[in-house]
């Protein structure tokens, strides 16, 4: 006898938490922060690679940035732009070659930051992504910091990509797994590590299988597009981000871990707004995909396509939240099978899948 599975038309899960978000500063902050608030997030890990990228590289600077975000939250609430009253920005320390282990630990203990963001730069100060040139040039030189973090249980949030220009763009992640991450985990077996925006199926297999305490964030766009989407019918800067989307078989591998409900993978949008003018540069187009306005609907679409809606809740709203000092929300949100028109732009920022329809809508 044929079995029929009833089509699920609504999903109710705890309110979610974005484990990796760029909200920028000042005007851009005012423009994009409401998107994540209106997606009912209880909070987000705020990445601080701002225009002056070392702006979150000391306790004082990170506090200043948090103050500006909180002030903006207050303004948006006062003017009724959002009804989200309890959004909590969780700050990160932008790791440089200079900060001392003592300051990293103090910032964590004082509740200024919940983890340390690792970007790597080459010897000339060239980073692999937006505003990462002040990142770490000498990884071994930072081992005393990692030792202190291991001792105190401070999470390392790592952008693992080789930055040297001679490394093939599509292999940068896996090269960094073998060269940087594996030795790091072996030297600091107790260090909690989050592999940020994982894209390569080989890296995902490493995360899923290694014995160490490691998890990975996954963006909605990396679950949805492969590298062809950057070139379909011509160059599409809107689909250019770092790490670059990978070949189809690697995208599918990552997606398989995610939608099969593997607990080491959790939602981190890496929603990264850039003005259209920066995305349209012929040389040096800015890396970043802006998914914040419909992040929940995008992830829901992916899980639905894979017949895995039962794993959506843990992925968005539960997996390894404790690592950031965040509790699973007691409040819920509901996503319904109902078409949603994705806006083309928010201000001057092109939205991922703008102008199309998604099959799901977050209704409250
Ligand atoms: O595509 C990206 N954009 N990847 C990153 O790592 C940084 C981000 C940004 O800040 O624009
Ligand atoms: Zn990022």
CSV table of C-alpha atoms and ligand atoms in Angstrom, one decimal:
chain,number,residue,atom,x,y,z
A,1,UNK,CA,0.0,0.0,0.0
A,2,UNK,CA,1.2,3.5,-0.8
A,3,UNK,CA,2.0,5.7,2.1
A,4,UNK,CA,0.9,9.3,1.9
A,5,UNK,CA,2.5,12.0,4.0
A,6,UNK,CA,0.3,15.0,4.7
A,7,UNK,CA,1.7,18.2,3.5
A,8,UNK,CA,2.7,20.4,6.4
A,9,UNK,CA,1.3,23.9,6.0
A,10,UNK,CA,2.6,25.6,9.1
A,11,UNK,CA,5.6,25.2,11.4
A,12,UNK,CA,5.8,26.6,14.9
A,13,UNK,CA,9.3,26.6,16.5
A,14,UNK,CA,11.0,28.6,19.3
A,15,UNK,CA,12.0,32.2,18.2
A,16,UNK,CA,15.4,31.9,16.6
A,17,UNK,CA,18.9,33.3,17.0
A,18,UNK,CA,21.2,34.5,14.2
A,19,UNK,CA,24.7,33.1,15.1
A,20,UNK,CA,26.4,35.3,12.5
A,21,UNK,CA,25.2,38.8,11.4
A,22,UNK,CA,26.6,42.0,10.0
A,23,UNK,CA,24.5,45.1,10.8
A,24,UNK,CA,27.3,47.7,10.1
A,25,UNK,CA,27.0,51.2,11.6
A,26,UNK,CA,25.2,54.5,11.5
A,27,UNK,CA,22.9,54.9,8.4
A,28,UNK,CA,23.3,51.3,7.2
A,29,UNK,CA,22.6,50.1,10.8
A,30,UNK,CA,19.4,52.1,10.8
A,31,UNK,CA,18.4,50.6,7.5
A,32,UNK,CA,19.2,46.9,8.1
A,33,UNK,CA,18.7,46.2,11.8
A,34,UNK,CA,14.9,46.4,11.5
A,35,UNK,CA,15.0,43.4,9.0
A,36,UNK,CA,16.4,41.0,11.6
A,37,UNK,CA,14.2,42.5,14.3
A,38,UNK,CA,11.1,41.9,12.2
A,39,UNK,CA,12.3,38.3,11.6
A,40,UNK,CA,11.6,37.8,15.3
A,41,UNK,CA,15.2,36.9,16.3
A,42,UNK,CA,15.9,36.9,20.0
A,43,UNK,CA,19.4,38.2,19.2
A,44,UNK,CA,22.4,37.8,17.0
A,45,UNK,CA,26.1,37.3,17.1
A,46,UNK,CA,27.3,40.7,15.7
A,47,UNK,CA,30.4,40.5,13.5
A,48,UNK,CA,32.4,43.7,13.7
A,49,UNK,CA,34.4,44.0,10.4
A,50,UNK,CA,33.3,47.6,10.1
A,51,UNK,CA,34.9,50.2,7.8
A,52,UNK,CA,37.5,50.8,10.5
A,53,UNK,CA,37.7,47.0,11.1
A,54,UNK,CA,39.6,47.1,14.3
A,55,UNK,CA,36.6,48.9,15.9
A,56,UNK,CA,35.8,45.9,17.9
A,57,UNK,CA,39.3,44.8,18.7
A,58,UNK,CA,39.5,46.2,22.2
A,59,UNK,CA,37.1,46.1,25.1
A,60,UNK,CA,36.4,49.9,24.9
A,61,UNK,CA,35.8,49.7,21.1
A,62,UNK,CA,33.4,46.8,21.3
A,63,UNK,CA,31.5,48.5,24.1
A,64,UNK,CA,31.2,51.6,22.0
A,65,UNK,CA,29.8,49.6,19.1
A,66,UNK,CA,27.3,47.7,21.3
A,67,UNK,CA,26.2,51.1,22.7
A,68,UNK,CA,25.5,52.4,19.2
A,69,UNK,CA,23.5,49.2,18.4
A,70,UNK,CA,21.5,49.4,21.6
A,71,UNK,CA,20.8,53.1,21.0
A,72,UNK,CA,19.5,52.3,17.5
A,73,UNK,CA,17.3,49.6,19.0
A,74,UNK,CA,15.8,52.1,21.4
A,75,UNK,CA,15.2,54.6,18.5
A,76,UNK,CA,13.5,51.9,16.3
A,77,UNK,CA,11.3,50.8,19.2
A,78,UNK,CA,10.3,54.4,20.1
A,79,UNK,CA,9.3,55.2,16.6
A,80,UNK,CA,7.4,51.9,16.2
A,81,UNK,CA,9.6,50.6,13.4
A,82,UNK,CA,9.7,47.3,15.3
A,83,UNK,CA,7.8,45.5,18.1
A,84,UNK,CA,10.8,43.3,18.9
A,85,UNK,CA,11.6,44.4,22.4
A,86,UNK,CA,14.2,41.9,23.6
A,87,UNK,CA,16.7,41.6,20.8
A,88,UNK,CA,20.1,41.0,22.3
A,89,UNK,CA,23.3,41.9,20.3
A,90,UNK,CA,26.1,39.5,21.3
A,91,UNK,CA,29.4,41.1,20.5
A,92,UNK,CA,32.6,39.6,19.3
A,93,UNK,CA,36.2,40.5,19.7
A,94,UNK,CA,37.9,41.1,16.3
A,95,UNK,CA,41.2,39.2,16.9
A,96,UNK,CA,44.3,41.1,15.9
A,97,UNK,CA,48.0,40.3,16.4
A,98,UNK,CA,48.1,42.8,19.2
A,99,UNK,CA,45.4,42.1,21.7
A,100,UNK,CA,46.7,40.3,24.9
A,101,UNK,CA,45.2,37.1,26.3
A,102,UNK,CA,44.4,39.1,29.5
A,103,UNK,CA,42.2,41.5,27.6
A,104,UNK,CA,40.4,38.8,25.7
A,105,UNK,CA,39.6,37.0,28.9
A,106,UNK,CA,38.6,40.2,30.7
A,107,UNK,CA,36.2,41.2,27.9
A,108,UNK,CA,34.6,37.8,28.1
A,109,UNK,CA,34.3,37.8,31.8
A,110,UNK,CA,32.8,41.3,31.9
A,111,UNK,CA,30.2,40.2,29.3
A,112,UNK,CA,31.4,42.6,26.6
A,113,UNK,CA,31.9,39.8,24.1
A,114,UNK,CA,30.7,36.2,23.8
A,115,UNK,CA,33.5,35.0,21.5
A,116,UNK,CA,36.5,35.9,19.4
A,117,UNK,CA,36.2,36.3,15.7
A,118,UNK,CA,39.2,35.1,13.7
A,119,UNK,CA,40.0,36.5,10.3
A,120,UNK,CA,43.3,35.8,8.8
A,121,UNK,CA,45.4,38.3,6.7
A,122,UNK,CA,48.5,37.8,4.7
A,123,UNK,CA,51.9,39.4,5.5
A,124,UNK,CA,51.0,42.5,3.5
A,125,UNK,CA,47.8,42.9,5.5
A,126,UNK,CA,45.5,41.6,2.7
A,127,UNK,CA,42.5,39.8,4.1
A,128,UNK,CA,40.4,37.3,2.4
A,129,UNK,CA,37.1,39.1,2.9
A,130,UNK,CA,35.5,42.5,3.6
A,131,UNK,CA,37.6,44.6,6.0
A,132,UNK,CA,39.6,41.6,7.3
A,133,UNK,CA,43.1,43.2,6.6
A,134,UNK,CA,43.6,43.9,10.3
A,135,UNK,CA,43.1,40.2,11.1
A,136,UNK,CA,45.7,37.7,12.3
A,137,UNK,CA,48.9,37.5,10.2
A,138,UNK,CA,50.7,35.2,12.5
A,139,UNK,CA,48.4,32.4,13.7
A,140,UNK,CA,51.1,30.6,15.7
A,141,UNK,CA,51.8,33.9,17.5
A,142,UNK,CA,48.2,33.9,18.8
A,143,UNK,CA,48.6,30.5,20.5
A,144,UNK,CA,48.8,32.2,23.9
A,145,UNK,CA,45.4,33.7,23.3
A,146,UNK,CA,44.0,30.4,22.3
A,147,UNK,CA,45.4,28.8,25.4
A,148,UNK,CA,43.7,31.3,27.6
A,149,UNK,CA,40.5,30.9,25.6
A,150,UNK,CA,40.6,27.1,26.0
A,151,UNK,CA,41.1,27.5,29.8
A,152,UNK,CA,38.2,29.9,30.1
A,153,UNK,CA,35.9,28.2,27.6
A,154,UNK,CA,35.8,31.2,25.2
A,155,UNK,CA,34.5,30.3,21.8
A,156,UNK,CA,36.7,30.9,18.7
A,157,UNK,CA,34.5,31.9,15.8
A,158,UNK,CA,36.7,31.2,12.8
A,159,UNK,CA,36.6,32.4,9.2
A,160,UNK,CA,38.7,29.5,7.9
A,161,UNK,CA,39.9,30.4,4.4
A,162,UNK,CA,43.5,30.5,3.1
A,163,UNK,CA,44.2,34.1,2.1
A,164,UNK,CA,47.3,33.7,-0.1
A,165,UNK,CA,46.5,34.8,-3.7
A,166,UNK,CA,48.1,31.7,-5.1
A,167,UNK,CA,45.6,29.3,-3.4
A,168,UNK,CA,42.7,28.5,-5.8
A,169,UNK,CA,39.6,30.5,-4.7
A,170,UNK,CA,37.4,27.4,-4.6
A,171,UNK,CA,39.9,25.4,-2.4
A,172,UNK,CA,40.5,28.1,0.2
A,173,UNK,CA,38.3,26.6,2.8
A,174,UNK,CA,39.6,23.0,2.7
A,175,UNK,CA,43.2,24.3,2.5
A,176,UNK,CA,42.6,26.2,5.7
A,177,UNK,CA,41.0,23.2,7.4
A,178,UNK,CA,44.1,21.1,6.8
A,179,UNK,CA,46.7,23.8,7.4
A,180,UNK,CA,45.1,26.0,10.2
A,181,UNK,CA,42.2,24.3,11.8
A,182,UNK,CA,43.3,20.8,12.3
A,183,UNK,CA,46.6,21.7,14.0
A,184,UNK,CA,44.7,24.3,16.1
A,185,UNK,CA,42.2,21.7,17.4
A,186,UNK,CA,45.0,19.2,18.1
A,187,UNK,CA,46.9,21.9,20.1
A,188,UNK,CA,43.8,23.1,22.0
A,189,UNK,CA,41.5,20.1,22.2
A,190,UNK,CA,39.2,21.8,24.7
A,191,UNK,CA,38.8,25.0,22.8
A,192,UNK,CA,35.2,25.5,21.6
A,193,UNK,CA,35.3,26.4,17.9
A,194,UNK,CA,32.6,27.5,15.5
A,195,UNK,CA,33.4,27.1,11.9
A,196,UNK,CA,31.7,30.2,10.3
A,197,UNK,CA,29.7,30.0,7.1
A,198,UNK,CA,30.8,26.6,6.1
A,199,UNK,CA,30.5,26.0,2.3
A,200,UNK,CA,32.6,23.0,1.3
A,201,UNK,CA,31.3,19.5,1.8
A,202,UNK,CA,34.8,18.3,2.7
A,203,UNK,CA,35.0,20.9,5.5
A,204,UNK,CA,31.4,19.9,6.6
A,205,UNK,CA,32.5,16.3,6.8
A,206,UNK,CA,35.4,17.3,9.0
A,207,UNK,CA,33.2,19.2,11.4
A,208,UNK,CA,30.6,16.4,11.5
A,209,UNK,CA,33.2,13.7,12.3
A,210,UNK,CA,36.1,15.1,14.2
A,211,UNK,CA,36.2,14.3,17.9
A,212,UNK,CA,36.8,17.9,19.0
A,213,UNK,CA,34.3,20.4,20.3
A,214,UNK,CA,33.4,22.1,17.0
A,215,UNK,CA,30.2,23.3,15.4
A,216,UNK,CA,29.5,25.2,12.2
A,217,UNK,CA,27.2,28.0,11.1
A,218,UNK,CA,25.6,27.8,7.7
A,219,UNK,CA,24.1,30.6,5.7
A,220,UNK,CA,20.8,30.3,3.8
A,221,UNK,CA,22.5,31.4,0.5
A,222,UNK,CA,25.2,28.7,0.7
A,223,UNK,CA,22.4,26.1,1.1
A,224,UNK,CA,20.6,27.5,-1.9
A,225,UNK,CA,23.2,28.5,-4.6
A,226,UNK,CA,26.2,26.9,-6.1
A,227,UNK,CA,29.1,28.7,-7.9
A,228,UNK,CA,27.2,28.7,-11.2
A,229,UNK,CA,24.8,31.3,-9.8
A,230,UNK,CA,27.6,33.9,-9.8
A,231,UNK,CA,27.8,33.6,-13.6
A,232,UNK,CA,24.3,32.7,-14.8
A,233,UNK,CA,23.5,34.8,-17.8
A,234,UNK,CA,26.5,37.0,-17.0
A,235,UNK,CA,28.2,38.2,-13.9
A,236,UNK,CA,25.9,38.4,-10.8
A,237,UNK,CA,27.6,40.5,-8.1
A,238,UNK,CA,24.6,39.9,-5.9
A,239,UNK,CA,25.7,36.3,-5.5
A,240,UNK,CA,29.3,37.1,-4.8
A,241,UNK,CA,30.2,36.4,-1.1
A,242,UNK,CA,33.0,34.9,0.9
A,243,UNK,CA,33.6,32.1,1.1
A,244,UNK,CA,32.5,31.9,-2.5
A,245,UNK,CA,29.7,29.4,-3.2
A,246,UNK,CA,31.1,26.1,-4.2
A,247,UNK,CA,30.5,23.4,-6.8
A,248,UNK,CA,27.2,21.6,-6.6
A,249,UNK,CA,28.3,18.4,-5.0
A,250,UNK,CA,29.9,20.3,-2.1
A,251,UNK,CA,26.8,22.4,-1.6
A,252,UNK,CA,24.7,19.3,-1.5
A,253,UNK,CA,27.0,17.6,1.0
A,254,UNK,CA,26.7,20.6,3.4
A,255,UNK,CA,22.9,20.7,2.9
A,256,UNK,CA,22.7,17.0,3.6
A,257,UNK,CA,24.3,17.4,7.0
A,258,UNK,CA,22.1,20.4,7.8
A,259,UNK,CA,18.7,19.0,6.8
A,260,UNK,CA,19.4,15.6,8.2
A,261,UNK,CA,19.4,17.3,11.6
A,262,UNK,CA,23.0,17.0,12.5
A,263,UNK,CA,23.3,19.0,15.8
A,264,UNK,CA,26.7,20.5,15.0
A,265,UNK,CA,25.2,22.8,12.4
A,266,UNK,CA,23.2,25.9,13.2
A,267,UNK,CA,21.8,29.0,11.4
A,268,UNK,CA,24.1,31.9,11.0
A,269,UNK,CA,23.0,34.1,8.1
A,270,UNK,CA,26.2,36.1,7.5
A,271,UNK,CA,23.8,38.6,6.1
A,272,UNK,CA,26.2,41.2,4.8
A,273,UNK,CA,24.7,44.4,3.3
A,274,UNK,CA,26.7,46.5,0.9
A,275,UNK,CA,25.5,49.5,-1.1
A,276,UNK,CA,24.7,48.7,-4.7
A,277,UNK,CA,27.6,50.9,-5.8
A,278,UNK,CA,30.1,48.7,-3.9
A,279,UNK,CA,28.5,45.5,-5.4
A,280,UNK,CA,28.7,47.0,-8.9
A,281,UNK,CA,32.4,47.8,-8.9
A,282,UNK,CA,34.0,46.3,-12.0
A,283,UNK,CA,37.2,45.7,-10.0
A,284,UNK,CA,36.9,44.6,-6.4
A,285,UNK,CA,33.1,44.0,-6.1
A,286,UNK,CA,32.3,43.8,-2.4
A,287,UNK,CA,31.7,40.3,-1.0
A,288,UNK,CA,28.4,39.8,0.8
A,289,UNK,CA,24.8,38.6,0.3
A,290,UNK,CA,22.0,40.4,2.1
A,291,UNK,CA,19.5,37.8,3.4
A,292,UNK,CA,18.3,39.4,6.6
A,293,UNK,CA,14.8,40.5,5.4
A,294,UNK,CA,13.7,36.9,4.7
A,295,UNK,CA,16.2,34.7,6.5
A,296,UNK,CA,13.7,32.6,8.3
A,297,UNK,CA,11.6,32.0,5.1
A,298,UNK,CA,14.8,31.1,3.1
A,299,UNK,CA,15.9,28.5,5.6
A,300,UNK,CA,12.3,27.1,5.9
A,301,UNK,CA,12.2,26.7,2.1
A,302,UNK,CA,15.4,24.7,2.2
A,303,UNK,CA,14.2,22.3,4.9
A,304,UNK,CA,10.8,21.9,3.2
A,305,UNK,CA,12.4,21.1,-0.1
A,306,UNK,CA,14.4,18.3,1.6
A,307,UNK,CA,11.3,17.0,3.5
A,308,UNK,CA,12.9,17.9,6.8
A,309,UNK,CA,10.8,20.5,8.5
A,310,UNK,CA,11.1,18.6,11.7
A,311,UNK,CA,14.7,19.6,11.9
A,312,UNK,CA,14.1,23.3,11.2
A,313,UNK,CA,13.5,24.2,14.9
A,314,UNK,CA,16.8,22.8,16.3
A,315,UNK,CA,18.8,24.3,13.4
A,316,UNK,CA,17.4,27.8,13.7
A,317,UNK,CA,16.6,28.1,17.4
A,318,UNK,CA,18.4,25.5,19.5
A,319,UNK,CA,21.7,24.0,18.3
A,320,UNK,CA,24.7,25.1,20.4
A,321,UNK,CA,23.1,28.3,21.6
A,322,UNK,CA,24.6,27.6,25.0
A,323,UNK,CA,28.0,28.3,23.5
A,324,UNK,CA,27.0,32.0,23.2
A,325,UNK,CA,25.4,32.1,26.6
A,326,UNK,CA,21.9,32.1,25.0
A,327,UNK,CA,18.9,30.1,26.2
A,328,UNK,CA,16.4,28.5,23.9
A,329,UNK,CA,13.5,31.0,23.7
A,330,UNK,CA,10.2,30.0,25.5
A,331,UNK,CA,8.3,32.1,22.9
A,332,UNK,CA,7.4,30.7,19.6
A,333,UNK,CA,7.1,31.9,16.0
A,334,UNK,CA,5.1,30.4,13.2
A,335,UNK,CA,5.9,30.1,9.5
A,336,UNK,CA,3.1,29.4,7.1
A,337,UNK,CA,3.0,28.0,3.6
A,338,UNK,CA,1.9,31.2,2.0
A,339,UNK,CA,3.7,33.1,-0.8
A,340,UNK,CA,6.0,35.9,0.2
A,341,UNK,CA,7.1,38.6,-2.2
A,342,UNK,CA,10.8,39.4,-1.6
A,343,UNK,CA,11.6,43.1,-1.8
A,344,UNK,CA,14.1,44.0,-4.5
A,345,UNK,CA,16.0,46.4,-2.3
A,346,UNK,CA,16.1,47.7,1.3
A,347,UNK,CA,17.5,51.3,0.9
A,348,UNK,CA,20.4,50.9,-1.5
A,349,UNK,CA,21.0,47.3,-0.7
A,350,UNK,CA,19.9,44.5,-3.1
A,351,UNK,CA,18.1,41.7,-1.3
A,352,UNK,CA,18.9,38.0,-2.0
A,353,UNK,CA,16.2,36.6,-4.3
A,354,UNK,CA,14.7,40.1,-4.6
A,355,UNK,CA,11.8,40.4,-6.9
A,356,UNK,CA,10.9,36.7,-6.6
A,357,UNK,CA,8.4,34.8,-4.4
A,358,UNK,CA,9.2,32.5,-1.5
A,359,UNK,CA,6.7,29.7,-0.6
A,360,UNK,CA,6.8,30.5,3.1
A,361,UNK,CA,5.9,33.5,5.3
A,362,UNK,CA,6.8,34.2,8.8
A,363,UNK,CA,3.4,35.2,10.3
A,364,UNK,CA,4.2,35.9,13.9
B,1,LIG,O1,30.5,37.6,2.0
B,1,LIG,C1,31.0,38.0,3.1
B,1,LIG,N1,30.7,39.3,3.5
B,1,LIG,N2,31.8,37.3,3.8
B,1,LIG,C2,32.4,37.7,4.9
B,1,LIG,O2,33.2,37.0,5.4
B,1,LIG,C3,32.3,39.1,5.3
B,1,LIG,C4,31.0,39.7,4.8
B,1,LIG,C5,30.9,41.2,4.9
B,1,LIG,O3,31.2,41.7,6.0
B,1,LIG,O4,30.6,41.9,4.0
B,2,LIG,ZN1,30.6,37.4,8.2
